[in-house]
């Protein structure tokens, strides 16, 4: 009996063959199924009289079928069930209770479960959570491992030189953010928030005045060639009086909105810069495990032109998180962040910790490094961008969760006032600038840009910043080139020979990918779209030696010889970890990350 | 003719999850692991929904046996289109015979004309429950179904079964038990509006005690281990070397 699951991949080691599918690019990369941007005139329901919000089923919803799609209305629609999105949802419902009002809140999440796409270091600063849910400890939040030690090493190939730790992690906890988000999701649902995992917001809905009125979810059940399958389901329109975009770093809808409304110029912001974080969670020997131990490293294996570093955090239950963060403005197109991470694990100071352990999960995600200089104007007609989609990460602290949460809470407060008192959403900008987010990010604004001058100058400036200036000067350093422009032509560098994976400490990509529990319905149009299908073979490969085949931590991009022995780009969209590195780093910005069918992507549970 | 269809569904570890054995070697780690409806159960539910939509049945009842979280899986079934759900609350391990006994009792309460199940669950791969229920109820069974055609007037189900030599077609007088195989259909997605509507569909709760079923097993899981790591293959340079290896290393000749 031949087993061919409708969307199953073989569970065996042959995941690489199961996952590598010749995807159709060129003509089919632009969807051939019909999708309509709603251009109709919509009138909004009258503001509802405040009623006691008691039942968990919201009272304010209407079903209507307009032309092709079902349309469901809410007061607030939030895209993304992450720290920012859930904090906003929880805060909204809290305010409803406090002020005896009633707002229907819907959170859409493209992951199959809340927390499935959440990946972070994470040393958690509970500042925002203390404001949001002060009783988090009594309510059994999965925050149980306080930081017990804080080490900072400068690595050379063979040594680890201890440096004074620039971090002050007193009062912080080592957590799994995926776990925390699951807990927050449950809290949100208790308050009456409707959370729908497995549904991807793929388009923004506008009214005739170019105001955002909600989002549309993906059509499901479309075959790779664009035709409708047996189980085709039209997407739905989720309309909101206010729409909050909380998609995380380089959110696909957020990027479109920022372009459309020129939000960077409006906020006087520079471009955003990014880093790619690749992480594994290991279960190690009990004797080696020190709950709450925090280690950060700089230096090897990255060279002094490449900003980045590694982290190793001990969680509970003999689990450790280990990862490497590489700034995406690296110059050498032959560098592979994934392989550098594998090298790192062999360092004589790191290897003993991991030896004897097993990898539980693997994943990768990009993060913001632009800091203060890159914060766009976050408000657009009909909503706002919150969390890492806007970019509130404190880069020298390497923490963004607390600021993302706070940005969500502030947005919720402004949204509540906007819906119930007619306050302008633009006051969100003021709220941000008056909050501790602003103060914190302003103080730390010059650390990362200083590294444009190299590792040693950067470290020296960081030292000055940390001990003397503390951000109190008037100048603000600028970022370098945007990440995608920073890649040098391949002829300026030589290929890097990376050691082969040993299968014990280091692994090949298919093995790691298997551990991310990544899965997509394979028979769907590839969600990675090439704006110009010729560019990979005409530019990426000859000029830059195909950097996408190296920076993608999921081996989505491969160059394979076709029948005429010409190298052609093959996009294994099914492998995608939704990290967005390709959307950021492609030299001509030719790769557009769009959202695949909801429910696909990684399945993180302890990341 | 108001025929009811009962579909049994199971909450299992999601098929895309990389599982690992727990430290005491008694099973697989299920904590913090994504759970979903068993894929074969989805196919069973889809078939039931199609039969109802064709007019041959009036109601689809989804049943699950398991801990309180199983209600989530039941809600997914309701979102796909089942009319109501039954949850038998039991948190410890279940074996096919116990499940069959519980379902038998439920069948006697609900009196469906058709009981559809997945052929097996992807966690234990037992492939026993459907067959056992048919035995307990003394109903005809069509297992490994790849096609089901219902004749409402004659009250007969014609089932194409996937067997080792090909396809075998059986005619079953209703009421009957059918277990579904992969190629029967492609299950529908649960749409967002349906998920919202499913929240208000009724789910009835039972316990095994209320159904007078004692859950005990004649089976005891002794140990669960990962399969041994595959050793790397070796390329041999001649037939003589192959024979030598087969004789002295593999000890098979």
mmCIF file of N, CA, C and O in Angstrom, chain B residues 34-76:
data_model
loop_
_atom_site.group_PDB
_atom_site.id
_atom_site.type_symbol
_atom_site.label_atom_id
_atom_site.label_comp_id
_atom_site.label_asym_id
_atom_site.label_seq_id
_atom_site.Cartn_x
_atom_site.Cartn_y
_atom_site.Cartn_z
ATOM 1 N N UNK B 34 2.471 19.773 20.064
ATOM 2 C CA UNK B 34 1.228 20.109 19.365
ATOM 3 C C UNK B 34 0.387 18.865 19.127
ATOM 4 O O UNK B 34 0.878 17.844 18.661
ATOM 5 N N UNK B 35 -0.906 18.977 19.464
ATOM 6 C CA UNK B 35 -1.828 17.861 19.258
ATOM 7 C C UNK B 35 -2.846 18.261 18.192
ATOM 8 O O UNK B 35 -3.241 19.418 18.105
ATOM 9 N N UNK B 36 -3.270 17.296 17.415
ATOM 10 C CA UNK B 36 -4.304 17.573 16.408
ATOM 11 C C UNK B 36 -5.203 16.364 16.264
ATOM 12 O O UNK B 36 -4.974 15.326 16.860
ATOM 13 N N UNK B 37 -6.205 16.534 15.390
ATOM 14 C CA UNK B 37 -7.078 15.401 15.100
ATOM 15 C C UNK B 37 -6.299 14.410 14.253
ATOM 16 O O UNK B 37 -5.598 14.786 13.319
ATOM 17 N N UNK B 38 -6.442 13.153 14.564
ATOM 18 C CA UNK B 38 -5.815 12.088 13.783
ATOM 19 C C UNK B 38 -6.200 12.249 12.304
ATOM 20 O O UNK B 38 -7.381 12.389 11.987
ATOM 21 N N UNK B 39 -5.232 12.245 11.398
ATOM 22 C CA UNK B 39 -5.553 12.482 9.985
ATOM 23 C C UNK B 39 -6.616 11.540 9.433
ATOM 24 O O UNK B 39 -7.480 11.955 8.656
ATOM 25 N N UNK B 40 -6.582 10.264 9.834
ATOM 26 C CA UNK B 40 -7.595 9.331 9.329
ATOM 27 C C UNK B 40 -8.972 9.671 9.878
ATOM 28 O O UNK B 40 -9.999 9.442 9.224
ATOM 29 N N UNK B 41 -9.019 10.226 11.094
ATOM 30 C CA UNK B 41 -10.302 10.635 11.655
ATOM 31 C C UNK B 41 -10.861 11.825 10.885
ATOM 32 O O UNK B 41 -12.082 11.941 10.704
ATOM 33 N N UNK B 42 -9.972 12.706 10.431
ATOM 34 C CA UNK B 42 -10.423 13.844 9.611
ATOM 35 C C UNK B 42 -11.093 13.330 8.357
ATOM 36 O O UNK B 42 -12.132 13.833 7.918
ATOM 37 N N UNK B 43 -10.482 12.294 7.769
ATOM 38 C CA UNK B 43 -11.028 11.724 6.544
ATOM 39 C C UNK B 43 -12.379 11.080 6.835
ATOM 40 O O UNK B 43 -13.334 11.195 6.051
ATOM 41 N N UNK B 44 -12.479 10.419 8.002
ATOM 42 C CA UNK B 44 -13.745 9.800 8.386
ATOM 43 C C UNK B 44 -14.832 10.851 8.538
ATOM 44 O O UNK B 44 -15.954 10.700 8.036
ATOM 45 N N UNK B 45 -14.494 11.947 9.202
ATOM 46 C CA UNK B 45 -15.475 13.008 9.423
ATOM 47 C C UNK B 45 -15.888 13.642 8.096
ATOM 48 O O UNK B 45 -17.069 13.907 7.858
ATOM 49 N N UNK B 46 -14.909 13.834 7.221
ATOM 50 C CA UNK B 46 -15.202 14.417 5.915
ATOM 51 C C UNK B 46 -16.193 13.541 5.149
ATOM 52 O O UNK B 46 -17.146 14.029 4.538
ATOM 53 N N UNK B 47 -15.982 12.230 5.205
ATOM 54 C CA UNK B 47 -16.883 11.319 4.496
ATOM 55 C C UNK B 47 -18.276 11.406 5.073
ATOM 56 O O UNK B 47 -19.271 11.441 4.340
ATOM 57 N N UNK B 48 -18.372 11.465 6.394
ATOM 58 C CA UNK B 48 -19.682 11.565 7.029
ATOM 59 C C UNK B 48 -20.381 12.844 6.599
ATOM 60 O O UNK B 48 -21.586 12.853 6.290
ATOM 61 N N UNK B 49 -19.620 13.940 6.540
ATOM 62 C CA UNK B 49 -20.214 15.214 6.151
ATOM 63 C C UNK B 49 -20.707 15.154 4.710
ATOM 64 O O UNK B 49 -21.768 15.682 4.371
ATOM 65 N N UNK B 50 -19.921 14.503 3.852
ATOM 66 C CA UNK B 50 -20.345 14.416 2.451
ATOM 67 C C UNK B 50 -21.614 13.596 2.314
ATOM 68 O O UNK B 50 -22.499 13.914 1.518
ATOM 69 N N UNK B 51 -21.716 12.515 3.099
ATOM 70 C CA UNK B 51 -22.924 11.689 3.038
ATOM 71 C C UNK B 51 -24.123 12.499 3.511
ATOM 72 O O UNK B 51 -25.210 12.453 2.920
ATOM 73 N N UNK B 52 -23.923 13.284 4.564
ATOM 74 C CA UNK B 52 -25.036 14.103 5.037
ATOM 75 C C UNK B 52 -25.419 15.126 3.991
ATOM 76 O O UNK B 52 -26.594 15.401 3.741
ATOM 77 N N UNK B 53 -24.407 15.734 3.351
ATOM 78 C CA UNK B 53 -24.682 16.773 2.353
ATOM 79 C C UNK B 53 -25.357 16.208 1.120
ATOM 80 O O UNK B 53 -26.065 16.916 0.400
ATOM 81 N N UNK B 54 -25.160 14.907 0.874
ATOM 82 C CA UNK B 54 -25.816 14.323 -0.299
ATOM 83 C C UNK B 54 -27.250 13.957 0.003
ATOM 84 O O UNK B 54 -27.993 13.531 -0.869
ATOM 85 N N UNK B 55 -27.652 14.116 1.261
ATOM 86 C CA UNK B 55 -29.042 13.864 1.608
ATOM 87 C C UNK B 55 -29.299 12.505 2.212
ATOM 88 O O UNK B 55 -30.428 12.198 2.597
ATOM 89 N N UNK B 56 -28.273 11.667 2.298
ATOM 90 C CA UNK B 56 -28.502 10.315 2.797
ATOM 91 C C UNK B 56 -28.506 10.222 4.311
ATOM 92 O O UNK B 56 -28.811 9.184 4.878
ATOM 93 N N UNK B 57 -28.140 11.281 4.976
ATOM 94 C CA UNK B 57 -28.166 11.266 6.437
ATOM 95 C C UNK B 57 -28.612 12.633 6.906
ATOM 96 O O UNK B 57 -28.538 13.628 6.176
ATOM 97 N N UNK B 58 -29.065 12.681 8.138
ATOM 98 C CA UNK B 58 -29.568 13.959 8.635
ATOM 99 C C UNK B 58 -28.654 14.591 9.664
ATOM 100 O O UNK B 58 -28.711 15.786 9.891
ATOM 101 N N UNK B 59 -27.828 13.773 10.313
ATOM 102 C CA UNK B 59 -27.053 14.329 11.420
ATOM 103 C C UNK B 59 -25.712 13.618 11.519
ATOM 104 O O UNK B 59 -25.620 12.413 11.309
ATOM 105 N N UNK B 60 -24.673 14.386 11.827
ATOM 106 C CA UNK B 60 -23.354 13.797 12.057
ATOM 107 C C UNK B 60 -22.963 14.115 13.495
ATOM 108 O O UNK B 60 -22.936 15.271 13.910
ATOM 109 N N UNK B 61 -22.693 13.052 14.254
ATOM 110 C CA UNK B 61 -22.295 13.223 15.655
ATOM 111 C C UNK B 61 -20.832 12.829 15.778
ATOM 112 O O UNK B 61 -20.440 11.738 15.374
ATOM 113 N N UNK B 62 -20.011 13.727 16.312
ATOM 114 C CA UNK B 62 -18.591 13.431 16.499
ATOM 115 C C UNK B 62 -18.369 13.017 17.948
ATOM 116 O O UNK B 62 -18.888 13.641 18.868
ATOM 117 N N UNK B 63 -17.614 11.932 18.120
ATOM 118 C CA UNK B 63 -17.369 11.407 19.457
ATOM 119 C C UNK B 63 -15.883 11.356 19.709
ATOM 120 O O UNK B 63 -15.110 10.985 18.826
ATOM 121 N N UNK B 64 -15.459 11.705 20.912
ATOM 122 C CA UNK B 64 -14.060 11.516 21.258
ATOM 123 C C UNK B 64 -13.955 11.027 22.688
ATOM 124 O O UNK B 64 -14.823 11.322 23.524
ATOM 125 N N UNK B 65 -12.909 10.248 22.942
ATOM 126 C CA UNK B 65 -12.656 9.745 24.284
ATOM 127 C C UNK B 65 -11.275 10.213 24.684
ATOM 128 O O UNK B 65 -10.297 9.965 23.971
ATOM 129 N N UNK B 66 -11.189 10.929 25.794
ATOM 130 C CA UNK B 66 -9.874 11.404 26.192
ATOM 131 C C UNK B 66 -9.977 12.441 27.287
ATOM 132 O O UNK B 66 -11.068 12.694 27.818
ATOM 133 N N UNK B 67 -8.831 13.081 27.606
ATOM 134 C CA UNK B 67 -8.852 14.083 28.680
ATOM 135 C C UNK B 67 -9.599 15.344 28.245
ATOM 136 O O UNK B 67 -10.082 15.433 27.116
ATOM 137 N N UNK B 68 -9.663 16.327 29.130
ATOM 138 C CA UNK B 68 -10.479 17.511 28.847
ATOM 139 C C UNK B 68 -10.020 18.249 27.598
ATOM 140 O O UNK B 68 -10.820 18.853 26.897
ATOM 141 N N UNK B 69 -8.725 18.199 27.279
ATOM 142 C CA UNK B 69 -8.241 18.890 26.084
ATOM 143 C C UNK B 69 -8.826 18.323 24.804
ATOM 144 O O UNK B 69 -8.828 18.980 23.767
ATOM 145 N N UNK B 70 -9.310 17.091 24.875
ATOM 146 C CA UNK B 70 -9.883 16.485 23.670
ATOM 147 C C UNK B 70 -11.059 17.284 23.156
ATOM 148 O O UNK B 70 -11.427 17.173 21.988
ATOM 149 N N UNK B 71 -11.639 18.093 24.028
ATOM 150 C CA UNK B 71 -12.772 18.915 23.587
ATOM 151 C C UNK B 71 -12.343 19.860 22.470
ATOM 152 O O UNK B 71 -13.116 20.158 21.566
ATOM 153 N N UNK B 72 -11.076 20.300 22.503
ATOM 154 C CA UNK B 72 -10.584 21.171 21.422
ATOM 155 C C UNK B 72 -10.677 20.458 20.092
ATOM 156 O O UNK B 72 -11.069 21.051 19.077
ATOM 157 N N UNK B 73 -10.277 19.187 20.079
ATOM 158 C CA UNK B 73 -10.335 18.410 18.845
ATOM 159 C C UNK B 73 -11.787 18.240 18.404
ATOM 160 O O UNK B 73 -12.108 18.307 17.218
ATOM 161 N N UNK B 74 -12.662 18.034 19.377
ATOM 162 C CA UNK B 74 -14.073 17.904 19.070
ATOM 163 C C UNK B 74 -14.598 19.187 18.450
ATOM 164 O O UNK B 74 -15.372 19.161 17.494
ATOM 165 N N UNK B 75 -14.170 20.315 18.964
ATOM 166 C CA UNK B 75 -14.603 21.618 18.425
ATOM 167 C C UNK B 75 -14.132 21.763 16.984
ATOM 168 O O UNK B 75 -14.837 22.347 16.155
ATOM 169 N N UNK B 76 -12.938 21.279 16.696
ATOM 170 C CA UNK B 76 -12.467 21.325 15.304
ATOM 171 C C UNK B 76 -13.399 20.501 14.432
ATOM 172 O O UNK B 76 -13.767 20.908 13.328
#
